[in-house]
mmCIF file of N, CA and C in Angstrom:
data_model
loop_
_atom_site.group_PDB
_atom_site.id
_atom_site.type_symbol
_atom_site.label_atom_id
_atom_site.label_comp_id
_atom_site.label_asym_id
_atom_site.label_seq_id
_atom_site.Cartn_x
_atom_site.Cartn_y
_atom_site.Cartn_z
ATOM 1 N N MET A 1 -42.904 6.145 -8.153
ATOM 2 C CA MET A 1 -43.341 5.071 -7.151
ATOM 3 C C MET A 1 -44.766 5.076 -7.106
ATOM 4 N N SER A 2 -45.462 3.973 -7.253
ATOM 5 C CA SER A 2 -46.849 3.919 -7.200
ATOM 6 C C SER A 2 -47.213 3.647 -5.729
ATOM 7 N N SER A 3 -48.512 4.116 -5.529
ATOM 8 C CA SER A 3 -49.068 3.831 -4.037
ATOM 9 C C SER A 3 -49.213 2.345 -3.815
ATOM 10 N N ALA A 4 -49.435 1.463 -4.924
ATOM 11 C CA ALA A 4 -49.697 0.114 -4.536
ATOM 12 C C ALA A 4 -48.286 -0.400 -3.997
ATOM 13 N N SER A 5 -47.290 -0.073 -4.647
ATOM 14 C CA SER A 5 -45.938 -0.673 -4.238
ATOM 15 C C SER A 5 -45.572 -0.204 -2.779
ATOM 16 N N PHE A 6 -46.047 1.058 -2.434
ATOM 17 C CA PHE A 6 -45.747 1.510 -1.180
ATOM 18 C C PHE A 6 -46.629 0.916 -0.117
ATOM 19 N N GLU A 7 -47.808 0.572 -0.463
ATOM 20 C CA GLU A 7 -48.867 0.019 0.457
ATOM 21 C C GLU A 7 -48.328 -1.535 0.614
ATOM 22 N N GLU A 8 -47.792 -2.046 -0.451
ATOM 23 C CA GLU A 8 -47.316 -3.578 -0.297
ATOM 24 C C GLU A 8 -46.041 -3.607 0.717
ATOM 25 N N ARG A 9 -45.190 -2.546 0.558
ATOM 26 C CA ARG A 9 -44.020 -2.542 1.466
ATOM 27 C C ARG A 9 -44.394 -2.202 2.890
ATOM 28 N N VAL A 10 -45.559 -1.363 3.173
ATOM 29 C CA VAL A 10 -45.903 -1.144 4.365
ATOM 30 C C VAL A 10 -46.472 -2.414 5.074
ATOM 31 N N SER A 11 -47.290 -3.181 4.321
ATOM 32 C CA SER A 11 -47.829 -4.393 4.807
ATOM 33 C C SER A 11 -46.764 -5.326 5.162
ATOM 34 N N ALA A 12 -45.770 -5.529 4.235
ATOM 35 C CA ALA A 12 -44.764 -6.528 4.584
ATOM 36 C C ALA A 12 -43.998 -5.947 5.803
ATOM 37 N N LEU A 13 -43.795 -4.773 6.066
ATOM 38 C CA LEU A 13 -43.027 -4.415 7.124
ATOM 39 C C LEU A 13 -43.769 -4.516 8.440
ATOM 40 N N GLU A 14 -45.303 -4.449 8.416
ATOM 41 C CA GLU A 14 -46.069 -4.750 9.457
ATOM 42 C C GLU A 14 -46.029 -6.131 9.747
ATOM 43 N N LYS A 15 -46.045 -7.128 8.887
ATOM 44 C CA LYS A 15 -46.067 -8.494 9.137
ATOM 45 C C LYS A 15 -44.673 -8.746 9.836
ATOM 46 N N VAL A 16 -43.577 -8.106 9.439
ATOM 47 C CA VAL A 16 -42.325 -8.521 10.103
ATOM 48 C C VAL A 16 -42.259 -8.057 11.539
ATOM 49 N N VAL A 17 -42.695 -6.693 11.663
ATOM 50 C CA VAL A 17 -42.854 -6.010 13.051
ATOM 51 C C VAL A 17 -43.794 -7.054 14.072
ATOM 52 N N GLU A 18 -44.858 -7.516 13.440
ATOM 53 C CA GLU A 18 -45.767 -8.503 14.178
ATOM 54 C C GLU A 18 -45.051 -9.729 14.488
ATOM 55 N N TRP A 19 -44.259 -10.152 13.572
ATOM 56 C CA TRP A 19 -43.525 -11.518 13.852
ATOM 57 C C TRP A 19 -42.581 -11.312 14.915
ATOM 58 N N LEU A 20 -41.819 -10.074 14.829
ATOM 59 C CA LEU A 20 -40.806 -9.997 15.934
ATOM 60 C C LEU A 20 -41.289 -9.724 17.195
ATOM 61 N N PHE A 21 -42.424 -9.094 17.375
ATOM 62 C CA PHE A 21 -42.970 -8.674 18.815
ATOM 63 C C PHE A 21 -43.942 -9.755 19.299
ATOM 64 N N SER A 22 -44.350 -10.697 18.531
ATOM 65 C CA SER A 22 -45.397 -11.695 19.038
ATOM 66 C C SER A 22 -44.596 -12.573 20.068
ATOM 67 N N PRO A 23 -45.380 -12.925 21.218
ATOM 68 C CA PRO A 23 -44.799 -13.862 22.236
ATOM 69 C C PRO A 23 -44.277 -15.169 21.678
ATOM 70 N N ASP A 24 -45.131 -15.687 20.846
ATOM 71 C CA ASP A 24 -44.773 -17.071 20.343
ATOM 72 C C ASP A 24 -44.680 -16.863 18.922
ATOM 73 N N PRO A 25 -43.483 -16.769 18.295
ATOM 74 C CA PRO A 25 -43.450 -16.475 16.834
ATOM 75 C C PRO A 25 -43.873 -17.976 16.198
ATOM 76 N N PRO A 26 -44.597 -17.569 14.944
ATOM 77 C CA PRO A 26 -44.881 -18.931 14.303
ATOM 78 C C PRO A 26 -43.847 -19.680 13.824
ATOM 79 N N ASN A 27 -43.992 -20.810 13.502
ATOM 80 C CA ASN A 27 -42.884 -21.803 12.990
ATOM 81 C C ASN A 27 -42.557 -21.554 11.524
ATOM 82 N N GLU A 28 -43.326 -20.623 10.930
ATOM 83 C CA GLU A 28 -42.878 -20.357 9.633
ATOM 84 C C GLU A 28 -41.712 -19.380 9.537
ATOM 85 N N GLU A 29 -40.991 -19.325 8.482
ATOM 86 C CA GLU A 29 -39.893 -18.408 8.373
ATOM 87 C C GLU A 29 -40.254 -16.937 8.478
ATOM 88 N N LYS A 30 -39.286 -16.028 8.671
ATOM 89 C CA LYS A 30 -39.544 -14.591 8.800
ATOM 90 C C LYS A 30 -40.018 -14.080 7.403
ATOM 91 N N PRO A 31 -41.077 -13.380 7.469
ATOM 92 C CA PRO A 31 -41.476 -12.860 5.999
ATOM 93 C C PRO A 31 -40.605 -11.667 5.586
ATOM 94 N N ALA A 32 -40.473 -11.533 4.339
ATOM 95 C CA ALA A 32 -39.574 -10.485 3.659
ATOM 96 C C ALA A 32 -38.185 -10.412 3.895
ATOM 97 N N TYR A 33 -37.761 -11.498 4.435
ATOM 98 C CA TYR A 33 -36.265 -11.497 4.694
ATOM 99 C C TYR A 33 -35.734 -12.662 3.667
ATOM 100 N N LYS A 34 -34.591 -12.303 3.139
ATOM 101 C CA LYS A 34 -33.875 -13.236 2.330
ATOM 102 C C LYS A 34 -32.832 -14.070 3.161
ATOM 103 N N GLU A 35 -32.712 -15.295 2.586
ATOM 104 C CA GLU A 35 -31.751 -16.134 3.380
ATOM 105 C C GLU A 35 -30.219 -15.752 3.082
ATOM 106 N N LYS A 36 -29.475 -16.110 4.112
ATOM 107 C CA LYS A 36 -28.076 -15.657 3.922
ATOM 108 C C LYS A 36 -27.495 -16.725 2.983
ATOM 109 N N PRO A 37 -26.450 -16.427 2.097
ATOM 110 C CA PRO A 37 -25.762 -17.571 1.372
ATOM 111 C C PRO A 37 -25.071 -18.414 2.311
ATOM 112 N N ALA A 38 -24.964 -19.677 1.758
ATOM 113 C CA ALA A 38 -24.422 -20.715 2.634
ATOM 114 C C ALA A 38 -22.980 -20.638 2.676
ATOM 115 N N TYR A 39 -22.320 -20.752 3.918
ATOM 116 C CA TYR A 39 -20.963 -20.606 4.285
ATOM 117 C C TYR A 39 -20.182 -21.433 3.439
ATOM 118 N N LYS A 40 -19.026 -20.890 2.767
ATOM 119 C CA LYS A 40 -18.029 -21.557 2.010
ATOM 120 C C LYS A 40 -17.028 -22.098 2.812
ATOM 121 N N GLU A 41 -16.713 -23.297 2.926
ATOM 122 C CA GLU A 41 -15.610 -23.875 3.612
ATOM 123 C C GLU A 41 -14.338 -23.588 2.812
ATOM 124 N N LYS A 42 -13.296 -23.243 3.616
ATOM 125 C CA LYS A 42 -11.997 -23.099 2.929
ATOM 126 C C LYS A 42 -11.288 -24.290 2.532
ATOM 127 N N PRO A 43 -10.653 -24.315 1.435
ATOM 128 C CA PRO A 43 -9.946 -25.519 1.114
ATOM 129 C C PRO A 43 -9.001 -25.933 2.106
ATOM 130 N N ALA A 44 -8.472 -27.117 2.014
ATOM 131 C CA ALA A 44 -7.640 -27.688 3.113
ATOM 132 C C ALA A 44 -6.302 -27.059 2.932
ATOM 133 N N TYR A 45 -5.553 -26.865 4.051
ATOM 134 C CA TYR A 45 -4.192 -26.183 3.946
ATOM 135 C C TYR A 45 -3.225 -27.008 3.184
ATOM 136 N N GLU A 46 -2.540 -26.547 2.432
ATOM 137 C CA GLU A 46 -1.507 -27.189 1.519
ATOM 138 C C GLU A 46 -0.201 -26.719 2.019
ATOM 139 N N GLU A 47 0.767 -27.489 2.236
ATOM 140 C CA GLU A 47 2.041 -27.168 2.709
ATOM 141 C C GLU A 47 2.905 -26.538 1.453
ATOM 142 N N LYS A 48 3.402 -25.483 1.489
ATOM 143 C CA LYS A 48 4.161 -24.829 0.461
ATOM 144 C C LYS A 48 5.546 -25.386 0.594
ATOM 145 N N PRO A 49 6.147 -25.374 -0.578
ATOM 146 C CA PRO A 49 7.485 -25.807 -0.594
ATOM 147 C C PRO A 49 8.519 -24.925 0.040
ATOM 148 N N ALA A 50 9.577 -25.487 0.589
ATOM 149 C CA ALA A 50 10.471 -24.542 1.463
ATOM 150 C C ALA A 50 10.984 -23.416 0.547
ATOM 151 N N TYR A 51 10.966 -22.299 1.347
ATOM 152 C CA TYR A 51 11.364 -21.008 0.760
ATOM 153 C C TYR A 51 12.837 -21.055 0.380
ATOM 154 N N GLU A 52 13.220 -20.744 -0.938
ATOM 155 C CA GLU A 52 14.627 -20.758 -1.246
ATOM 156 C C GLU A 52 15.071 -19.211 -1.110
ATOM 157 N N GLU A 53 16.023 -19.147 -0.394
ATOM 158 C CA GLU A 53 16.521 -17.809 -0.256
ATOM 159 C C GLU A 53 17.343 -17.282 -1.437
ATOM 160 N N LYS A 54 17.174 -16.174 -1.988
ATOM 161 C CA LYS A 54 17.860 -15.503 -3.137
ATOM 162 C C LYS A 54 18.920 -14.637 -2.489
ATOM 163 N N PRO A 55 19.975 -14.648 -3.102
ATOM 164 C CA PRO A 55 21.160 -13.793 -2.664
ATOM 165 C C PRO A 55 20.765 -12.312 -2.842
ATOM 166 N N LYS A 56 21.071 -11.447 -1.848
ATOM 167 C CA LYS A 56 20.744 -10.249 -1.741
ATOM 168 C C LYS A 56 21.447 -9.343 -2.979
ATOM 169 N N ARG A 57 20.628 -8.541 -3.507
ATOM 170 C CA ARG A 57 21.204 -7.686 -4.452
ATOM 171 C C ARG A 57 21.366 -6.374 -4.056
ATOM 172 N N ASN A 58 22.546 -5.871 -3.837
ATOM 173 C CA ASN A 58 23.019 -4.622 -3.448
ATOM 174 C C ASN A 58 22.886 -3.576 -4.728
ATOM 175 N N TYR A 59 22.045 -3.116 -5.124
ATOM 176 C CA TYR A 59 21.973 -2.121 -6.204
ATOM 177 C C TYR A 59 22.436 -0.833 -5.917
ATOM 178 N N VAL A 60 23.462 -0.521 -6.724
ATOM 179 C CA VAL A 60 24.118 0.909 -6.586
ATOM 180 C C VAL A 60 23.871 1.698 -7.780
ATOM 181 N N SER A 61 23.468 2.982 -7.559
ATOM 182 C CA SER A 61 23.373 3.771 -8.862
ATOM 183 C C SER A 61 24.147 4.973 -8.520
ATOM 184 N N GLY A 62 24.303 5.909 -9.645
ATOM 185 C CA GLY A 62 25.024 7.141 -9.660
ATOM 186 C C GLY A 62 24.182 8.050 -8.605
ATOM 187 N N TRP A 63 23.060 8.056 -8.636
ATOM 188 C CA TRP A 63 22.143 8.850 -7.824
ATOM 189 C C TRP A 63 22.339 8.514 -6.231
ATOM 190 N N LEU A 64 22.536 7.173 -5.862
ATOM 191 C CA LEU A 64 22.778 6.795 -4.522
ATOM 192 C C LEU A 64 24.043 7.280 -3.938
ATOM 193 N N LEU A 65 25.127 7.143 -4.968
ATOM 194 C CA LEU A 65 26.561 7.523 -4.521
ATOM 195 C C LEU A 65 26.508 9.068 -4.298
ATOM 196 N N PHE A 66 25.849 9.776 -5.142
ATOM 197 C CA PHE A 66 25.775 11.262 -5.084
ATOM 198 C C PHE A 66 25.004 11.537 -3.810
ATOM 199 N N ARG A 67 23.956 10.874 -3.361
ATOM 200 C CA ARG A 67 23.408 11.150 -1.964
ATOM 201 C C ARG A 67 24.283 11.007 -0.985
ATOM 202 N N ARG A 68 24.975 9.861 -0.974
ATOM 203 C CA ARG A 68 25.906 9.679 -0.033
ATOM 204 C C ARG A 68 26.934 10.729 0.120
ATOM 205 N N ASP A 69 27.478 11.216 -0.837
ATOM 206 C CA ASP A 69 28.610 12.122 -1.034
ATOM 207 C C ASP A 69 27.997 13.481 -0.429
ATOM 208 N N ARG A 70 27.001 13.933 -0.965
ATOM 209 C CA ARG A 70 26.437 15.330 -0.853
ATOM 210 C C ARG A 70 25.344 15.434 0.119
ATOM 211 N N GLY A 71 25.067 14.324 0.764
ATOM 212 C CA GLY A 71 23.879 14.357 1.739
ATOM 213 C C GLY A 71 24.088 15.383 2.827
ATOM 214 N N PRO A 72 25.319 15.290 3.521
ATOM 215 C CA PRO A 72 25.501 16.375 4.576
ATOM 216 C C PRO A 72 25.505 17.752 4.096
ATOM 217 N N GLN A 73 25.909 17.961 3.008
ATOM 218 C CA GLN A 73 25.934 19.375 2.379
ATOM 219 C C GLN A 73 24.548 19.863 2.258
ATOM 220 N N ALA A 74 23.662 19.007 1.746
ATOM 221 C CA ALA A 74 22.147 19.376 1.618
ATOM 222 C C ALA A 74 21.679 19.640 3.075
ATOM 223 N N LYS A 75 21.882 18.805 3.996
ATOM 224 C CA LYS A 75 21.199 19.091 5.334
ATOM 225 C C LYS A 75 21.775 20.238 5.837
ATOM 226 N N LYS A 76 23.020 20.794 5.650
ATOM 227 C CA LYS A 76 23.436 21.975 5.983
ATOM 228 C C LYS A 76 22.645 23.186 5.433
ATOM 229 N N VAL A 77 22.478 23.003 4.115
ATOM 230 C CA VAL A 77 21.595 24.020 3.283
ATOM 231 C C VAL A 77 20.382 24.135 3.991
ATOM 232 N N LEU A 78 19.555 23.130 4.297
ATOM 233 C CA LEU A 78 18.213 23.071 4.900
ATOM 234 C C LEU A 78 18.279 23.571 6.353
ATOM 235 N N GLU A 79 19.391 23.425 7.143
ATOM 236 C CA GLU A 79 19.445 23.800 8.434
ATOM 237 C C GLU A 79 19.726 25.323 8.372
ATOM 238 N N LYS A 80 20.327 25.884 7.428
ATOM 239 C CA LYS A 80 20.614 27.374 7.257
ATOM 240 C C LYS A 80 19.330 28.044 6.952
ATOM 241 N N LEU A 81 18.361 27.453 6.415
ATOM 242 C CA LEU A 81 17.205 27.897 5.816
ATOM 243 C C LEU A 81 16.155 27.585 7.053
ATOM 244 N N ARG A 82 16.434 26.977 8.051
ATOM 245 C CA ARG A 82 15.678 26.542 9.127
ATOM 246 C C ARG A 82 14.476 25.721 8.669
ATOM 247 N N ILE A 83 14.596 24.689 7.887
ATOM 248 C CA ILE A 83 13.749 23.780 7.351
ATOM 249 C C ILE A 83 14.211 22.296 7.957
ATOM 250 N N VAL A 84 13.226 21.673 8.318
ATOM 251 C CA VAL A 84 13.500 20.126 8.728
ATOM 252 C C VAL A 84 14.245 19.592 7.647
ATOM 253 N N ALA A 85 15.409 18.950 8.061
ATOM 254 C CA ALA A 85 16.387 18.294 7.111
ATOM 255 C C ALA A 85 16.172 16.798 7.049
ATOM 256 N N SER A 86 14.901 16.294 6.568
ATOM 257 C CA SER A 86 14.655 14.887 6.590
ATOM 258 C C SER A 86 13.593 14.769 5.523
ATOM 259 N N GLY A 87 13.524 13.492 5.039
ATOM 260 C CA GLY A 87 12.608 12.949 4.092
ATOM 261 C C GLY A 87 12.365 13.816 2.872
ATOM 262 N N PRO A 88 11.142 14.202 2.508
ATOM 263 C CA PRO A 88 10.937 14.892 1.135
ATOM 264 C C PRO A 88 11.699 16.308 1.017
ATOM 265 N N ASN A 89 11.886 16.844 2.103
ATOM 266 C CA ASN A 89 12.604 18.124 1.869
ATOM 267 C C ASN A 89 14.081 17.886 1.520
ATOM 268 N N LEU A 90 14.753 16.905 2.052
ATOM 269 C CA LEU A 90 16.108 16.517 1.755
ATOM 270 C C LEU A 90 16.083 16.051 0.322
ATOM 271 N N VAL A 91 15.150 15.230 -0.138
ATOM 272 C CA VAL A 91 15.159 14.690 -1.519
ATOM 273 C C VAL A 91 15.070 15.941 -2.497
ATOM 274 N N LYS A 92 14.271 16.811 -2.155
ATOM 275 C CA LYS A 92 13.963 18.012 -3.192
ATOM 276 C C LYS A 92 15.274 18.683 -3.217
ATOM 277 N N VAL A 93 15.980 18.987 -2.313
ATOM 278 C CA VAL A 93 17.339 19.721 -2.255
ATOM 279 C C VAL A 93 18.297 18.866 -3.103
ATOM 280 N N MET A 94 18.355 17.667 -2.695
ATOM 281 C CA MET A 94 19.262 16.741 -3.498
ATOM 282 C C MET A 94 19.177 16.640 -4.957
ATOM 283 N N SER A 95 17.838 16.576 -5.367
ATOM 284 C CA SER A 95 17.430 16.376 -6.709
ATOM 285 C C SER A 95 17.926 17.707 -7.492
ATOM 286 N N ALA A 96 17.573 18.814 -6.728
ATOM 287 C CA ALA A 96 18.089 20.062 -7.462
ATOM 288 C C ALA A 96 19.581 20.207 -7.610
ATOM 289 N N MET A 97 20.397 19.579 -6.635
ATOM 290 C CA MET A 97 21.888 19.699 -6.673
ATOM 291 C C MET A 97 22.229 18.740 -7.803
ATOM 292 N N TRP A 98 21.413 17.588 -7.911
ATOM 293 C CA TRP A 98 21.741 16.559 -9.058
ATOM 294 C C TRP A 98 21.493 17.139 -10.423
ATOM 295 N N ALA A 99 20.462 18.005 -10.492
ATOM 296 C CA ALA A 99 20.351 18.655 -11.840
ATOM 297 C C ALA A 99 21.215 19.612 -12.075
ATOM 298 N N GLU A 100 21.910 20.255 -11.143
ATOM 299 C CA GLU A 100 22.914 21.362 -11.374
ATOM 300 C C GLU A 100 24.403 20.853 -11.667
ATOM 301 N N ILE A 101 24.552 19.558 -11.278
ATOM 302 C CA ILE A 101 26.010 19.166 -11.530
ATOM 303 C C ILE A 101 26.329 18.962 -12.948
ATOM 304 N N GLY A 102 25.344 18.736 -13.792
ATOM 305 C CA GLY A 102 25.726 18.507 -15.311
ATOM 306 C C GLY A 102 25.918 16.923 -15.650
ATOM 307 N N GLU A 103 25.976 16.765 -16.925
ATOM 308 C CA GLU A 103 26.108 15.398 -17.451
ATOM 309 C C GLU A 103 27.440 14.786 -17.073
ATOM 310 N N GLU A 104 28.415 15.445 -17.262
ATOM 311 C CA GLU A 104 29.837 15.003 -17.082
ATOM 312 C C GLU A 104 30.074 14.443 -15.479
ATOM 313 N N GLN A 105 29.674 15.171 -14.636
ATOM 314 C CA GLN A 105 29.698 14.858 -13.289
ATOM 315 C C GLN A 105 28.805 13.520 -12.864
ATOM 316 N N ARG A 106 27.674 13.526 -13.511
ATOM 317 C CA ARG A 106 26.793 12.423 -13.356
ATOM 318 C C ARG A 106 27.304 11.282 -13.915
ATOM 319 N N ALA A 107 28.166 11.284 -15.073
ATOM 320 C CA ALA A 107 28.751 10.224 -15.675
ATOM 321 C C ALA A 107 29.683 9.593 -14.762
ATOM 322 N N VAL A 108 30.534 10.459 -14.044
ATOM 323 C CA VAL A 108 31.547 10.094 -13.054
ATOM 324 C C VAL A 108 30.853 9.123 -11.979
ATOM 325 N N TYR A 109 29.655 9.756 -11.534
ATOM 326 C CA TYR A 109 29.001 8.914 -10.426
ATOM 327 C C TYR A 109 28.455 7.672 -10.817
ATOM 328 N N ASN A 110 27.974 7.622 -12.168
ATOM 329 C CA ASN A 110 27.292 6.556 -12.753
ATOM 330 C C ASN A 110 28.483 5.373 -12.994
ATOM 331 N N GLU A 111 29.625 5.986 -13.448
ATOM 332 C CA GLU A 111 30.805 4.948 -13.643
ATOM 333 C C GLU A 111 31.223 4.374 -12.448
ATOM 334 N N LYS A 112 31.229 5.011 -11.306
ATOM 335 C CA LYS A 112 31.665 4.572 -9.978
ATOM 336 C C LYS A 112 30.598 3.569 -9.530
ATOM 337 N N ALA A 113 29.352 3.594 -9.742
ATOM 338 C CA ALA A 113 28.294 2.810 -9.496
ATOM 339 C C ALA A 113 28.517 1.448 -10.203
ATOM 340 N N LYS A 114 28.856 1.742 -11.544
ATOM 341 C CA LYS A 114 29.012 0.510 -12.365
ATOM 342 C C LYS A 114 30.060 -0.367 -12.022
ATOM 343 N N ALA A 115 31.147 0.459 -11.549
ATOM 344 C CA ALA A 115 32.294 -0.471 -11.049
ATOM 345 C C ALA A 115 31.960 -1.293 -9.813
ATOM 346 N N ILE A 116 31.224 -0.516 -8.920
ATOM 347 C CA ILE A 116 30.930 -1.228 -7.716
ATOM 348 C C ILE A 116 29.923 -2.412 -7.892
ATOM 349 N N ARG A 117 28.982 -2.277 -8.913
ATOM 350 C CA ARG A 117 28.172 -3.365 -9.153
ATOM 351 C C ARG A 117 28.818 -4.531 -9.874
ATOM 352 N N CYS A 118 29.903 -4.327 -10.536
ATOM 353 C CA CYS A 118 30.715 -5.289 -11.202
ATOM 354 C C CYS A 118 31.439 -6.039 -10.220
ATOM 355 N N GLU A 119 31.998 -5.242 -9.100
ATOM 356 C CA GLU A 119 32.868 -6.060 -8.009
ATOM 357 C C GLU A 119 31.947 -6.979 -7.116
ATOM 358 N N THR A 120 30.871 -6.491 -7.044
ATOM 359 C CA THR A 120 29.910 -7.289 -6.039
ATOM 360 C C THR A 120 29.045 -8.319 -6.893
ATOM 361 N N ALA A 121 29.247 -8.435 -8.188
ATOM 362 C CA ALA A 121 28.474 -9.314 -8.758
ATOM 363 C C ALA A 121 28.868 -10.784 -8.771
ATOM 364 N N PHE A 122 30.140 -10.924 -8.507
ATOM 365 C CA PHE A 122 30.722 -12.196 -8.402
ATOM 366 C C PHE A 122 30.980 -12.824 -6.886
#
């Protein structure tokens, strides 16, 4: 930084302070201040078409059926360990149980879920 630029900045600041504290500010614009950008007007409000309700999709998976069946059992496990049985703790235990049951049991739950999806599709 050169001393000339520092001196220029100090003199510009002195002009601003003088302008702010003078009893009758001159009619000229404030020195060393940039103008604010012009306010952009928002476009006119356009009415949206009426909302079309879509039929609710009740998605069922094997994992959700497993959680419904084995959820109370997982809560009991957490209560025995004196851990709060909600949220992430419950999901961790449930996912470990899901991993332990094996592919055959998972296929059973997935088939049940597929049957439920086919029933509710029509």
